[in-house]
mmCIF file with all atom_site columns, C-alpha atoms in Angstrom:
data_model
loop_
_atom_site.group_PDB
_atom_site.id
_atom_site.type_symbol
_atom_site.label_atom_id
_atom_site.label_alt_id
_atom_site.label_comp_id
_atom_site.label_asym_id
_atom_site.label_entity_id
_atom_site.label_seq_id
_atom_site.pdbx_PDB_ins_code
_atom_site.Cartn_x
_atom_site.Cartn_y
_atom_site.Cartn_z
_atom_site.occupancy
_atom_site.B_iso_or_equiv
_atom_site.pdbx_formal_charge
_atom_site.auth_seq_id
_atom_site.auth_comp_id
_atom_site.auth_asym_id
_atom_site.auth_atom_id
_atom_site.pdbx_PDB_model_num
ATOM 1   C CA . UNK A 1 1   ? -0.096  -0.016 -0.064  1.00 43.00 ? 191 UNK A CA 1
ATOM 2   C CA . UNK A 1 2   ? 2.873   2.391  0.820   1.00 44.00 ? 192 UNK A CA 1
ATOM 3   C CA . UNK A 1 3   ? 4.377   1.687  -2.407  1.00 45.00 ? 193 UNK A CA 1
ATOM 4   C CA . UNK A 1 4   ? 1.160   2.439  -4.225  1.00 45.00 ? 194 UNK A CA 1
ATOM 5   C CA . UNK A 1 5   ? 0.677   5.662  -2.365  1.00 47.00 ? 195 UNK A CA 1
ATOM 6   C CA . UNK A 1 6   ? 4.192   6.707  -3.172  1.00 45.00 ? 196 UNK A CA 1
ATOM 7   C CA . UNK A 1 7   ? 3.581   6.027  -6.847  1.00 44.00 ? 197 UNK A CA 1
ATOM 8   C CA . UNK A 1 8   ? 0.360   7.966  -6.906  1.00 48.00 ? 198 UNK A CA 1
ATOM 9   C CA . UNK A 1 9   ? 2.139   10.857 -5.263  1.00 49.00 ? 199 UNK A CA 1
ATOM 10  C CA . UNK A 1 10  ? 4.925   10.577 -8.013  1.00 47.00 ? 200 UNK A CA 1
ATOM 11  C CA . UNK A 1 11  ? 2.176   10.556 -10.648 1.00 53.00 ? 201 UNK A CA 1
ATOM 12  C CA . UNK A 1 12  ? 0.472   13.556 -9.139  1.00 51.00 ? 202 UNK A CA 1
ATOM 13  C CA . UNK A 1 13  ? 3.714   15.692 -8.830  1.00 51.00 ? 203 UNK A CA 1
ATOM 14  C CA . UNK A 1 14  ? 4.446   14.833 -12.360 1.00 49.00 ? 204 UNK A CA 1
ATOM 15  C CA . UNK A 1 15  ? 0.949   15.994 -13.548 1.00 56.00 ? 205 UNK A CA 1
ATOM 16  C CA . UNK A 1 16  ? 1.221   19.275 -11.529 1.00 52.00 ? 206 UNK A CA 1
ATOM 17  C CA . UNK A 1 17  ? 4.672   20.090 -12.862 1.00 48.00 ? 207 UNK A CA 1
ATOM 18  C CA . UNK A 1 18  ? 3.596   19.346 -16.438 1.00 49.00 ? 208 UNK A CA 1
ATOM 19  C CA . UNK A 1 19  ? 0.478   21.477 -16.116 1.00 52.00 ? 209 UNK A CA 1
ATOM 20  C CA . UNK A 1 20  ? 2.265   24.351 -14.471 1.00 48.00 ? 210 UNK A CA 1
ATOM 21  C CA . UNK A 1 21  ? 4.725   24.349 -17.143 1.00 49.00 ? 211 UNK A CA 1
ATOM 22  C CA . UNK A 1 22  ? 1.928   24.563 -19.796 1.00 50.00 ? 212 UNK A CA 1
ATOM 23  C CA . UNK A 1 23  ? 0.233   27.403 -17.960 1.00 48.00 ? 213 UNK A CA 1
ATOM 24  C CA . UNK A 1 24  ? 3.543   29.271 -17.647 1.00 43.00 ? 214 UNK A CA 1
ATOM 25  C CA . UNK A 1 25  ? 4.357   28.738 -21.162 1.00 45.00 ? 215 UNK A CA 1
ATOM 26  C CA . UNK A 1 26  ? 0.915   30.294 -22.189 1.00 48.00 ? 216 UNK A CA 1
ATOM 27  C CA . UNK A 1 27  ? 1.144   33.199 -19.681 1.00 42.00 ? 217 UNK A CA 1
ATOM 28  C CA . UNK A 1 28  ? 2.108   35.489 -22.370 1.00 39.00 ? 218 UNK A CA 1
ATOM 29  C CA . UNK A 1 29  ? -1.037  34.574 -24.385 1.00 48.00 ? 219 UNK A CA 1
ATOM 30  C CA . UNK A 1 30  ? -3.650  35.291 -21.504 1.00 50.00 ? 220 UNK A CA 1
ATOM 31  C CA . UNK A 1 31  ? -6.189  36.541 -23.760 1.00 53.00 ? 221 UNK A CA 1
ATOM 32  C CA . UNK A 1 32  ? -6.090  33.150 -25.385 1.00 82.00 ? 222 UNK A CA 1
ATOM 33  C CA . UNK A 1 33  ? -7.601  31.636 -22.417 1.00 89.00 ? 223 UNK A CA 1
ATOM 34  C CA . UNK A 1 34  ? -11.423 31.801 -22.618 1.00 92.00 ? 224 UNK A CA 1
ATOM 35  C CA . UNK A 1 35  ? -14.762 29.888 -22.785 1.00 94.00 ? 225 UNK A CA 1
ATOM 36  C CA . UNK A 1 36  ? -16.690 30.435 -26.108 1.00 93.00 ? 226 UNK A CA 1
ATOM 37  C CA . UNK A 1 37  ? -20.305 29.493 -26.007 1.00 94.00 ? 227 UNK A CA 1
ATOM 38  C CA . UNK A 1 38  ? -21.160 27.100 -28.925 1.00 94.00 ? 228 UNK A CA 1
ATOM 39  C CA . UNK A 1 39  ? -24.743 26.370 -28.087 1.00 93.00 ? 229 UNK A CA 1
ATOM 40  C CA . UNK A 1 40  ? -27.392 27.133 -25.507 1.00 94.00 ? 230 UNK A CA 1
ATOM 41  C CA . UNK A 1 41  ? -30.698 25.302 -24.868 1.00 94.00 ? 231 UNK A CA 1
ATOM 42  C CA . UNK A 1 42  ? -32.549 27.463 -22.442 1.00 94.00 ? 232 UNK A CA 1
ATOM 43  C CA . UNK A 1 43  ? -31.116 30.419 -20.570 1.00 93.00 ? 233 UNK A CA 1
ATOM 44  C CA . UNK A 1 44  ? -27.986 31.495 -18.813 1.00 93.00 ? 234 UNK A CA 1
ATOM 45  C CA . UNK A 1 45  ? -26.254 34.542 -17.694 1.00 92.00 ? 235 UNK A CA 1
ATOM 46  C CA . UNK A 1 46  ? -22.834 36.077 -17.071 1.00 89.00 ? 236 UNK A CA 1
ATOM 47  C CA . UNK A 1 47  ? -22.899 36.836 -13.293 1.00 85.00 ? 237 UNK A CA 1
ATOM 48  C CA . UNK A 1 48  ? -19.647 38.609 -12.924 1.00 79.00 ? 238 UNK A CA 1
ATOM 49  C CA . UNK A 1 49  ? -20.994 41.825 -14.402 1.00 74.00 ? 239 UNK A CA 1
ATOM 50  C CA . UNK A 1 50  ? -23.533 44.183 -12.922 1.00 73.00 ? 240 UNK A CA 1
ATOM 51  C CA . UNK A 1 51  ? -26.246 43.709 -13.876 1.00 79.00 ? 241 UNK A CA 1
ATOM 52  C CA . UNK A 1 52  ? -25.911 39.990 -15.058 1.00 79.00 ? 242 UNK A CA 1
ATOM 53  C CA . UNK A 1 53  ? -25.890 39.694 -18.752 1.00 85.00 ? 243 UNK A CA 1
ATOM 54  C CA . UNK A 1 54  ? -27.790 37.061 -20.581 1.00 88.00 ? 244 UNK A CA 1
ATOM 55  C CA . UNK A 1 55  ? -25.656 34.553 -22.531 1.00 87.00 ? 245 UNK A CA 1
ATOM 56  C CA . UNK A 1 56  ? -25.866 34.402 -26.325 1.00 85.00 ? 246 UNK A CA 1
ATOM 57  C CA . UNK A 1 57  ? -24.294 31.962 -28.732 1.00 83.00 ? 247 UNK A CA 1
ATOM 58  C CA . UNK A 1 58  ? -20.787 33.168 -29.808 1.00 83.00 ? 248 UNK A CA 1
ATOM 59  C CA . UNK A 1 59  ? -20.267 35.078 -26.403 1.00 86.00 ? 249 UNK A CA 1
ATOM 60  C CA . UNK A 1 60  ? -16.679 34.667 -24.797 1.00 88.00 ? 250 UNK A CA 1
ATOM 61  C CA . UNK A 1 61  ? -16.254 34.133 -21.122 1.00 89.00 ? 251 UNK A CA 1
ATOM 62  C CA . UNK A 1 62  ? -13.005 35.690 -20.142 1.00 89.00 ? 252 UNK A CA 1
ATOM 63  C CA . UNK A 1 63  ? -10.616 34.935 -17.173 1.00 90.00 ? 253 UNK A CA 1
ATOM 64  C CA . UNK A 1 64  ? -12.334 35.748 -13.866 1.00 89.00 ? 254 UNK A CA 1
ATOM 65  C CA . UNK A 1 65  ? -15.751 35.685 -15.374 1.00 91.00 ? 255 UNK A CA 1
ATOM 66  C CA . UNK A 1 66  ? -18.492 33.193 -14.195 1.00 93.00 ? 256 UNK A CA 1
ATOM 67  C CA . UNK A 1 67  ? -21.548 31.800 -15.952 1.00 94.00 ? 257 UNK A CA 1
ATOM 68  C CA . UNK A 1 68  ? -24.836 30.315 -14.380 1.00 95.00 ? 258 UNK A CA 1
ATOM 69  C CA . UNK A 1 69  ? -27.500 28.336 -16.127 1.00 96.00 ? 259 UNK A CA 1
ATOM 70  C CA . UNK A 1 70  ? -31.188 28.544 -15.420 1.00 95.00 ? 260 UNK A CA 1
ATOM 71  C CA . UNK A 1 71  ? -33.125 25.334 -14.588 1.00 95.00 ? 261 UNK A CA 1
ATOM 72  C CA . UNK A 1 72  ? -33.673 22.920 -17.509 1.00 94.00 ? 262 UNK A CA 1
ATOM 73  C CA . UNK A 1 73  ? -30.877 24.617 -19.561 1.00 95.00 ? 263 UNK A CA 1
ATOM 74  C CA . UNK A 1 74  ? -27.681 23.168 -21.009 1.00 95.00 ? 264 UNK A CA 1
ATOM 75  C CA . UNK A 1 75  ? -24.709 25.105 -22.629 1.00 95.00 ? 265 UNK A CA 1
ATOM 76  C CA . UNK A 1 76  ? -21.766 23.739 -24.616 1.00 95.00 ? 266 UNK A CA 1
ATOM 77  C CA . UNK A 1 77  ? -18.526 25.643 -24.388 1.00 95.00 ? 267 UNK A CA 1
ATOM 78  C CA . UNK A 1 78  ? -15.184 25.408 -26.305 1.00 94.00 ? 268 UNK A CA 1
ATOM 79  C CA . UNK A 1 79  ? -12.431 25.868 -23.633 1.00 95.00 ? 269 UNK A CA 1
ATOM 80  C CA . UNK A 1 80  ? -9.608  27.706 -25.422 1.00 92.00 ? 270 UNK A CA 1
ATOM 81  C CA . UNK A 1 81  ? -6.805  27.390 -26.089 1.00 92.00 ? 271 UNK A CA 1
ATOM 82  C CA . UNK A 1 82  ? -7.100  23.683 -25.180 1.00 92.00 ? 272 UNK A CA 1
ATOM 83  C CA . UNK A 1 83  ? -10.025 23.250 -27.514 1.00 92.00 ? 273 UNK A CA 1
ATOM 84  C CA . UNK A 1 84  ? -11.939 21.120 -25.080 1.00 94.00 ? 274 UNK A CA 1
ATOM 85  C CA . UNK A 1 85  ? -15.582 20.769 -24.984 1.00 95.00 ? 275 UNK A CA 1
ATOM 86  C CA . UNK A 1 86  ? -17.191 21.765 -21.711 1.00 96.00 ? 276 UNK A CA 1
ATOM 87  C CA . UNK A 1 87  ? -20.854 20.946 -21.294 1.00 96.00 ? 277 UNK A CA 1
ATOM 88  C CA . UNK A 1 88  ? -22.754 22.791 -18.202 1.00 96.00 ? 278 UNK A CA 1
ATOM 89  C CA . UNK A 1 89  ? -25.948 21.336 -17.162 1.00 95.00 ? 279 UNK A CA 1
ATOM 90  C CA . UNK A 1 90  ? -29.129 22.829 -15.547 1.00 94.00 ? 280 UNK A CA 1
ATOM 91  C CA . UNK A 1 91  ? -28.371 25.199 -12.738 1.00 94.00 ? 281 UNK A CA 1
ATOM 92  C CA . UNK A 1 92  ? -24.544 24.652 -13.216 1.00 95.00 ? 282 UNK A CA 1
ATOM 93  C CA . UNK A 1 93  ? -22.229 27.424 -12.545 1.00 96.00 ? 283 UNK A CA 1
ATOM 94  C CA . UNK A 1 94  ? -18.548 27.529 -13.587 1.00 96.00 ? 284 UNK A CA 1
ATOM 95  C CA . UNK A 1 95  ? -15.796 30.365 -13.252 1.00 95.00 ? 285 UNK A CA 1
ATOM 96  C CA . UNK A 1 96  ? -12.630 30.704 -15.175 1.00 93.00 ? 286 UNK A CA 1
ATOM 97  C CA . UNK A 1 97  ? -10.056 31.701 -12.565 1.00 92.00 ? 287 UNK A CA 1
ATOM 98  C CA . UNK A 1 98  ? -7.194  34.142 -13.169 1.00 86.00 ? 288 UNK A CA 1
ATOM 99  C CA . UNK A 1 99  ? -4.874  31.262 -13.062 1.00 87.00 ? 289 UNK A CA 1
ATOM 100 C CA . UNK A 1 100 ? -6.492  29.712 -16.021 1.00 88.00 ? 290 UNK A CA 1
ATOM 101 C CA . UNK A 1 101 ? -8.111  26.864 -14.016 1.00 94.00 ? 291 UNK A CA 1
ATOM 102 C CA . UNK A 1 102 ? -11.939 26.046 -14.481 1.00 96.00 ? 292 UNK A CA 1
ATOM 103 C CA . UNK A 1 103 ? -13.673 26.201 -11.111 1.00 96.00 ? 293 UNK A CA 1
ATOM 104 C CA . UNK A 1 104 ? -16.966 24.214 -10.847 1.00 97.00 ? 294 UNK A CA 1
ATOM 105 C CA . UNK A 1 105 ? -19.111 26.109 -8.311  1.00 96.00 ? 295 UNK A CA 1
ATOM 106 C CA . UNK A 1 106 ? -22.479 24.353 -8.770  1.00 96.00 ? 296 UNK A CA 1
ATOM 107 C CA . UNK A 1 107 ? -24.237 21.665 -10.858 1.00 96.00 ? 297 UNK A CA 1
ATOM 108 C CA . UNK A 1 108 ? -22.656 19.095 -13.229 1.00 96.00 ? 298 UNK A CA 1
ATOM 109 C CA . UNK A 1 109 ? -20.165 19.685 -16.074 1.00 96.00 ? 299 UNK A CA 1
ATOM 110 C CA . UNK A 1 110 ? -18.877 17.153 -18.739 1.00 96.00 ? 300 UNK A CA 1
ATOM 111 C CA . UNK A 1 111 ? -15.356 17.852 -20.023 1.00 96.00 ? 301 UNK A CA 1
ATOM 112 C CA . UNK A 1 112 ? -13.023 16.412 -22.671 1.00 94.00 ? 302 UNK A CA 1
ATOM 113 C CA . UNK A 1 113 ? -10.885 17.275 -25.660 1.00 92.00 ? 303 UNK A CA 1
ATOM 114 C CA . UNK A 1 114 ? -11.700 15.633 -29.125 1.00 90.00 ? 304 UNK A CA 1
ATOM 115 C CA . UNK A 1 115 ? -8.857  13.882 -31.003 1.00 87.00 ? 305 UNK A CA 1
ATOM 116 C CA . UNK A 1 116 ? -6.787  16.694 -32.746 1.00 84.00 ? 306 UNK A CA 1
ATOM 117 C CA . UNK A 1 117 ? -5.881  16.940 -36.247 1.00 86.00 ? 307 UNK A CA 1
ATOM 118 C CA . UNK A 1 118 ? -2.619  15.552 -37.257 1.00 88.00 ? 308 UNK A CA 1
ATOM 119 C CA . UNK A 1 119 ? 0.362   17.594 -35.924 1.00 86.00 ? 309 UNK A CA 1
ATOM 120 C CA . UNK A 1 120 ? -1.506  18.896 -32.910 1.00 85.00 ? 310 UNK A CA 1
ATOM 121 C CA . UNK A 1 121 ? -1.846  17.572 -29.497 1.00 89.00 ? 311 UNK A CA 1
ATOM 122 C CA . UNK A 1 122 ? -4.277  17.511 -26.478 1.00 89.00 ? 312 UNK A CA 1
ATOM 123 C CA . UNK A 1 123 ? -3.357  18.797 -23.052 1.00 92.00 ? 313 UNK A CA 1
ATOM 124 C CA . UNK A 1 124 ? -4.057  18.194 -19.362 1.00 95.00 ? 314 UNK A CA 1
ATOM 125 C CA . UNK A 1 125 ? -7.148  19.908 -18.170 1.00 94.00 ? 315 UNK A CA 1
ATOM 126 C CA . UNK A 1 126 ? -6.929  21.772 -14.716 1.00 95.00 ? 316 UNK A CA 1
ATOM 127 C CA . UNK A 1 127 ? -10.259 22.065 -12.712 1.00 96.00 ? 317 UNK A CA 1
ATOM 128 C CA . UNK A 1 128 ? -10.944 23.093 -9.248  1.00 95.00 ? 318 UNK A CA 1
ATOM 129 C CA . UNK A 1 129 ? -13.916 22.074 -7.190  1.00 95.00 ? 319 UNK A CA 1
ATOM 130 C CA . UNK A 1 130 ? -14.196 23.206 -3.488  1.00 92.00 ? 320 UNK A CA 1
ATOM 131 C CA . UNK A 1 131 ? -10.808 22.596 -2.028  1.00 91.00 ? 321 UNK A CA 1
ATOM 132 C CA . UNK A 1 132 ? -10.003 19.733 -4.470  1.00 94.00 ? 322 UNK A CA 1
ATOM 133 C CA . UNK A 1 133 ? -7.661  20.102 -7.520  1.00 95.00 ? 323 UNK A CA 1
ATOM 134 C CA . UNK A 1 134 ? -8.092  17.936 -10.361 1.00 96.00 ? 324 UNK A CA 1
ATOM 135 C CA . UNK A 1 135 ? -6.010  17.389 -13.590 1.00 96.00 ? 325 UNK A CA 1
ATOM 136 C CA . UNK A 1 136 ? -7.376  15.245 -16.389 1.00 95.00 ? 326 UNK A CA 1
ATOM 137 C CA . UNK A 1 137 ? -4.953  13.499 -18.712 1.00 94.00 ? 327 UNK A CA 1
ATOM 138 C CA . UNK A 1 138 ? -4.784  14.937 -22.134 1.00 94.00 ? 328 UNK A CA 1
ATOM 139 C CA . UNK A 1 139 ? -7.163  12.022 -23.472 1.00 93.00 ? 329 UNK A CA 1
ATOM 140 C CA . UNK A 1 140 ? -9.554  12.232 -20.509 1.00 95.00 ? 330 UNK A CA 1
ATOM 141 C CA . UNK A 1 141 ? -13.371 12.644 -20.743 1.00 95.00 ? 331 UNK A CA 1
ATOM 142 C CA . UNK A 1 142 ? -14.695 13.230 -17.243 1.00 97.00 ? 332 UNK A CA 1
ATOM 143 C CA . UNK A 1 143 ? -17.635 14.660 -15.273 1.00 96.00 ? 333 UNK A CA 1
ATOM 144 C CA . UNK A 1 144 ? -17.646 16.805 -12.076 1.00 97.00 ? 334 UNK A CA 1
ATOM 145 C CA . UNK A 1 145 ? -21.030 17.000 -10.163 1.00 96.00 ? 335 UNK A CA 1
ATOM 146 C CA . UNK A 1 146 ? -21.690 19.219 -6.952  1.00 96.00 ? 336 UNK A CA 1
ATOM 147 C CA . UNK A 1 147 ? -24.511 17.123 -5.433  1.00 94.00 ? 337 UNK A CA 1
ATOM 148 C CA . UNK A 1 148 ? -27.358 18.419 -3.315  1.00 91.00 ? 338 UNK A CA 1
ATOM 149 C CA . UNK A 1 149 ? -25.807 17.009 -0.207  1.00 91.00 ? 339 UNK A CA 1
ATOM 150 C CA . UNK A 1 150 ? -22.604 18.826 -0.763  1.00 91.00 ? 340 UNK A CA 1
ATOM 151 C CA . UNK A 1 151 ? -20.749 15.764 -1.913  1.00 94.00 ? 341 UNK A CA 1
ATOM 152 C CA . UNK A 1 152 ? -18.910 15.955 -5.282  1.00 96.00 ? 342 UNK A CA 1
ATOM 153 C CA . UNK A 1 153 ? -19.071 13.083 -7.768  1.00 97.00 ? 343 UNK A CA 1
ATOM 154 C CA . UNK A 1 154 ? -16.112 12.607 -10.239 1.00 97.00 ? 344 UNK A CA 1
ATOM 155 C CA . UNK A 1 155 ? -16.584 10.104 -13.001 1.00 96.00 ? 345 UNK A CA 1
ATOM 156 C CA . UNK A 1 156 ? -14.245 9.327  -15.773 1.00 96.00 ? 346 UNK A CA 1
ATOM 157 C CA . UNK A 1 157 ? -15.349 7.751  -19.129 1.00 95.00 ? 347 UNK A CA 1
ATOM 158 C CA . UNK A 1 158 ? -11.918 7.760  -20.793 1.00 94.00 ? 348 UNK A CA 1
ATOM 159 C CA . UNK A 1 159 ? -8.361  8.580  -19.664 1.00 95.00 ? 349 UNK A CA 1
ATOM 160 C CA . UNK A 1 160 ? -7.263  9.283  -15.888 1.00 96.00 ? 350 UNK A CA 1
ATOM 161 C CA . UNK A 1 161 ? -8.187  12.193 -13.622 1.00 96.00 ? 351 UNK A CA 1
ATOM 162 C CA . UNK A 1 162 ? -5.705  12.893 -10.813 1.00 96.00 ? 352 UNK A CA 1
ATOM 163 C CA . UNK A 1 163 ? -7.328  14.408 -7.711  1.00 95.00 ? 353 UNK A CA 1
ATOM 164 C CA . UNK A 1 164 ? -5.707  16.177 -4.685  1.00 93.00 ? 354 UNK A CA 1
ATOM 165 C CA . UNK A 1 165 ? -7.701  16.947 -1.782  1.00 91.00 ? 355 UNK A CA 1
ATOM 166 C CA . UNK A 1 166 ? -6.216  18.119 1.736   1.00 87.00 ? 356 UNK A CA 1
ATOM 167 C CA . UNK A 1 167 ? -3.062  16.077 1.149   1.00 85.00 ? 357 UNK A CA 1
ATOM 168 C CA . UNK A 1 168 ? -4.993  13.010 -0.177  1.00 88.00 ? 358 UNK A CA 1
ATOM 169 C CA . UNK A 1 169 ? -4.216  12.039 -3.714  1.00 92.00 ? 359 UNK A CA 1
ATOM 170 C CA . UNK A 1 170 ? -6.363  9.619  -6.073  1.00 92.00 ? 360 UNK A CA 1
ATOM 171 C CA . UNK A 1 171 ? -6.032  8.582  -9.689  1.00 95.00 ? 361 UNK A CA 1
ATOM 172 C CA . UNK A 1 172 ? -9.436  7.799  -11.145 1.00 96.00 ? 362 UNK A CA 1
ATOM 173 C CA . UNK A 1 173 ? -9.200  5.556  -14.298 1.00 95.00 ? 363 UNK A CA 1
ATOM 174 C CA . UNK A 1 174 ? -11.659 4.902  -17.135 1.00 95.00 ? 364 UNK A CA 1
ATOM 175 C CA . UNK A 1 175 ? -14.865 3.491  -15.994 1.00 96.00 ? 365 UNK A CA 1
ATOM 176 C CA . UNK A 1 176 ? -14.338 4.704  -12.369 1.00 97.00 ? 366 UNK A CA 1
ATOM 177 C CA . UNK A 1 177 ? -15.891 7.234  -10.087 1.00 96.00 ? 367 UNK A CA 1
ATOM 178 C CA . UNK A 1 178 ? -15.067 8.728  -6.680  1.00 96.00 ? 368 UNK A CA 1
ATOM 179 C CA . UNK A 1 179 ? -16.904 10.874 -4.166  1.00 96.00 ? 369 UNK A CA 1
ATOM 180 C CA . UNK A 1 180 ? -15.277 14.027 -2.553  1.00 95.00 ? 370 UNK A CA 1
ATOM 181 C CA . UNK A 1 181 ? -16.897 14.224 0.919   1.00 93.00 ? 371 UNK A CA 1
ATOM 182 C CA . UNK A 1 182 ? -17.693 17.446 2.784   1.00 91.00 ? 372 UNK A CA 1
ATOM 183 C CA . UNK A 1 183 ? -15.329 16.502 5.490   1.00 89.00 ? 373 UNK A CA 1
ATOM 184 C CA . UNK A 1 184 ? -12.291 16.446 3.133   1.00 87.00 ? 374 UNK A CA 1
ATOM 185 C CA . UNK A 1 185 ? -12.135 12.705 2.738   1.00 89.00 ? 375 UNK A CA 1
ATOM 186 C CA . UNK A 1 186 ? -12.114 10.664 -0.600  1.00 91.00 ? 376 UNK A CA 1
ATOM 187 C CA . UNK A 1 187 ? -14.544 7.860  -1.092  1.00 91.00 ? 377 UNK A CA 1
ATOM 188 C CA . UNK A 1 188 ? -13.125 5.545  -3.884  1.00 85.00 ? 378 UNK A CA 1
ATOM 189 C CA . UNK A 1 189 ? -12.175 5.101  -6.674  1.00 94.00 ? 379 UNK A CA 1
ATOM 190 C CA . UNK A 1 190 ? -14.858 2.547  -7.301  1.00 96.00 ? 380 UNK A CA 1
ATOM 191 C CA . UNK A 1 191 ? -16.420 1.058  -10.522 1.00 97.00 ? 381 UNK A CA 1
ATOM 192 C CA . UNK A 1 192 ? -18.917 3.482  -12.115 1.00 96.00 ? 382 UNK A CA 1
ATOM 193 C CA . UNK A 1 193 ? -22.483 3.046  -10.982 1.00 95.00 ? 383 UNK A CA 1
ATOM 194 C CA . UNK A 1 194 ? -25.172 1.843  -13.324 1.00 95.00 ? 384 UNK A CA 1
ATOM 195 C CA . UNK A 1 195 ? -26.803 5.368  -13.046 1.00 94.00 ? 385 UNK A CA 1
ATOM 196 C CA . UNK A 1 196 ? -23.582 7.278  -13.843 1.00 94.00 ? 386 UNK A CA 1
ATOM 197 C CA . UNK A 1 197 ? -22.852 4.916  -16.832 1.00 94.00 ? 387 UNK A CA 1
ATOM 198 C CA . UNK A 1 198 ? -26.411 5.738  -18.292 1.00 92.00 ? 388 UNK A CA 1
ATOM 199 C CA . UNK A 1 199 ? -25.634 9.419  -17.914 1.00 91.00 ? 389 UNK A CA 1
ATOM 200 C CA . UNK A 1 200 ? -22.401 8.915  -20.002 1.00 91.00 ? 390 UNK A CA 1
ATOM 201 C CA . UNK A 1 201 ? -24.279 6.728  -22.523 1.00 89.00 ? 391 UNK A CA 1
ATOM 202 C CA . UNK A 1 202 ? -26.803 9.490  -22.852 1.00 85.00 ? 392 UNK A CA 1
ATOM 203 C CA . UNK A 1 203 ? -24.115 11.987 -24.186 1.00 74.00 ? 393 UNK A CA 1
ATOM 204 C CA . UNK A 1 204 ? -21.584 13.154 -21.827 1.00 70.00 ? 394 UNK A CA 1
ATOM 205 C CA . UNK A 1 205 ? -19.279 15.844 -23.187 1.00 62.00 ? 395 UNK A CA 1
ATOM 206 C CA . UNK A 1 206 ? -19.062 14.486 -26.787 1.00 60.00 ? 396 UNK A CA 1
#
């Protein structure tokens, strides 16, 4: 067990190092970090302006901005420059932090990067939810859901998601899920439940 823990710690350190390097390399292109709204079913608003402004297709969400969706709404964003697809579900709220990390504040998101054209590459995707830091491997498709009881559910359809929470680390692989508990503990990883699998089969981030 100790060897496995050390291995997970090494993997986490590697992921953090690689991601930090990527973000530092892009620091000179800060304006390139944004969420571009591709489609919207229902209603949503940009909540970091006063008064809040309604979302419209084609709008760009910049660093520091947050968006919130109305009930029974869903939005699909392109996360630049990663070219990742971000789906935000009903009553979801996300914020693009100044350090170029996506923060999930409410609801459920689905996230992943489609295979790139020849000559291009995919990148790790940094996400924050509560006190937890997540990094998806370049090929990862994963979901983050803030549940009504304050637990957070992370499920992985493809690739690996590395999680760090209060000095606890976990690597969640394909077909697995994990719960982040309000007391700071991690429950899992465990095989994806039938209900979660059905949610992925219904569409996910693709």
